[in-house]
């Protein structure tokens, strides 16, 4: 007699539900770029989608509560001169988003709490270094204001966004970098490259700790670090069959698991939930969303189920755990883009009868507080991510913390600024010191925005009053000149009359 033992798992019955159309987003001109990107980024406040835009590159930012049909003239974030290729929300500030573009520039934007009311073209800071298009932007999981960018110039650059400067340039890739992933505490970096290899790199020195062939196919590959330290990859075989694998550091050449899925051409994006150890696989052009659970028991990667949709997907974004509905036992939420311009919201739920908070489903998760500063991280310190409990729901930080402040260091090699300062007259310098420079100094400091606006408004009123007084003085001067001329004329006429009276009658 044989008994079939079913694997015990609380996620074995996870199911996906597509929200009704009125709770989704429609009429979005999704980008037609052929770049392998998810085209979508989401956090508990906003949904950002790369869109098709004439005359440059742009993406749309929508507050999550603004569901339904989006107006064709909805404001965009559009300061790039080329198509936007990748976007990423800052994990420590839900109002800050970074974007990379074909114009070789990385821009960091500040989004107001209520969304944008007009097209935004002025970023907080421009990051200039790459010589070719920038197709990958990724924030550090624990260090504040540390941003990774990678471009077609084969360079991986780490930025300190707080000062707008390059921390380190990693130049160890012979070809285009396809993907990058940080480990749990951000002390190591995992990349995949067009040369079919994946590399574990020390991000502070650029030293390659280990490298191995990721997948033998020539198409794009992806690799992510799991919370346990293992590596999960997706790619293609020599016969163009899609594969996924699980590997251990120091033994990257020997996969623990290597499984062939199908023969589709779309690149697969692995989306990982560290709280539940679930990996979701979604391929560009696929109409399915597969999800797996990773455990310590063979076969280690356990297939759970597939969520089927009627139309192919163009891109996808995954909501952080603090944006999920814990009262409904929602463990993941996806925002799935279609070619028709429809953004479908998919909720992944664990069936539970109780309506109480399920502690086994929601361990302490990643919060929005950074664990370490950029300078401390770059100097060699590491820190575990700051975790929060979702038992009483996620409470967003106050608006005072949501402003990104950039304090650029002065550059003595900036010739343009030195020429401008040399060409300015002493009067101009004193005027700048008394008005504009003082206001700029206020805006870059910790003075509240309302006080800065009040100062600027007062200066504007003073300038208007000065112009008004100047016009009045000119009018009075002109009037005075006219009255003086009339007085002179009267004086001449009176003198002539007197001379005429003094003459003798025969002389007249």
PDB file of C-alpha atoms in Angstrom, residues 36 175-178 192-197 213-222 234-243 264-267:
ATOM      1  CA  UNK A  36      13.591  44.803 -22.211  1.00  0.00           C
ATOM      2  CA  UNK A 175      29.067  44.101 -23.054  1.00  0.00           C
ATOM      3  CA  UNK A 176      25.619  45.496 -22.181  1.00  0.00           C
ATOM      4  CA  UNK A 177      24.412  44.854 -18.629  1.00  0.00           C
ATOM      5  CA  UNK A 178      20.972  43.207 -18.697  1.00  0.00           C
ATOM      6  CA  UNK A 192      23.948  39.614 -15.840  1.00  0.00           C
ATOM      7  CA  UNK A 193      25.596  40.613 -19.084  1.00  0.00           C
ATOM      8  CA  UNK A 194      25.232  40.055 -22.810  1.00  0.00           C
ATOM      9  CA  UNK A 195      28.364  37.872 -22.700  1.00  0.00           C
ATOM     10  CA  UNK A 196      26.050  35.204 -21.065  1.00  0.00           C
ATOM     11  CA  UNK A 197      27.788  35.524 -17.692  1.00  0.00           C
ATOM     12  CA  UNK A 213      27.757  31.304 -17.325  1.00  0.00           C
ATOM     13  CA  UNK A 214      24.159  32.175 -16.521  1.00  0.00           C
ATOM     14  CA  UNK A 215      22.300  30.501 -19.415  1.00  0.00           C
ATOM     15  CA  UNK A 216      23.720  29.290 -22.714  1.00  0.00           C
ATOM     16  CA  UNK A 217      21.202  31.089 -24.913  1.00  0.00           C
ATOM     17  CA  UNK A 218      22.072  34.404 -26.506  1.00  0.00           C
ATOM     18  CA  UNK A 219      18.887  36.223 -25.453  1.00  0.00           C
ATOM     19  CA  UNK A 220      18.545  38.432 -22.410  1.00  0.00           C
ATOM     20  CA  UNK A 221      18.945  36.884 -18.948  1.00  0.00           C
ATOM     21  CA  UNK A 222      17.857  38.013 -15.484  1.00  0.00           C
ATOM     22  CA  UNK A 234      15.930  33.180 -15.877  1.00  0.00           C
ATOM     23  CA  UNK A 235      17.177  32.826 -19.434  1.00  0.00           C
ATOM     24  CA  UNK A 236      17.300  30.657 -22.533  1.00  0.00           C
ATOM     25  CA  UNK A 237      18.966  27.439 -23.586  1.00  0.00           C
ATOM     26  CA  UNK A 238      20.890  26.925 -26.832  1.00  0.00           C
ATOM     27  CA  UNK A 239      17.619  25.787 -28.429  1.00  0.00           C
ATOM     28  CA  UNK A 240      15.907  29.027 -27.305  1.00  0.00           C
ATOM     29  CA  UNK A 241      13.879  27.251 -24.635  1.00  0.00           C
ATOM     30  CA  UNK A 242      13.096  29.376 -21.600  1.00  0.00           C
ATOM     31  CA  UNK A 243      14.689  28.211 -18.361  1.00  0.00           C
ATOM     32  CA  UNK A 264       8.386  31.278 -26.036  1.00  0.00           C
ATOM     33  CA  UNK A 265      10.554  34.210 -27.154  1.00  0.00           C
ATOM     34  CA  UNK A 266       9.620  36.713 -24.438  1.00  0.00           C
ATOM     35  CA  UNK A 267      12.165  37.635 -21.783  1.00  0.00           C
TER      36      UNK A 267
END
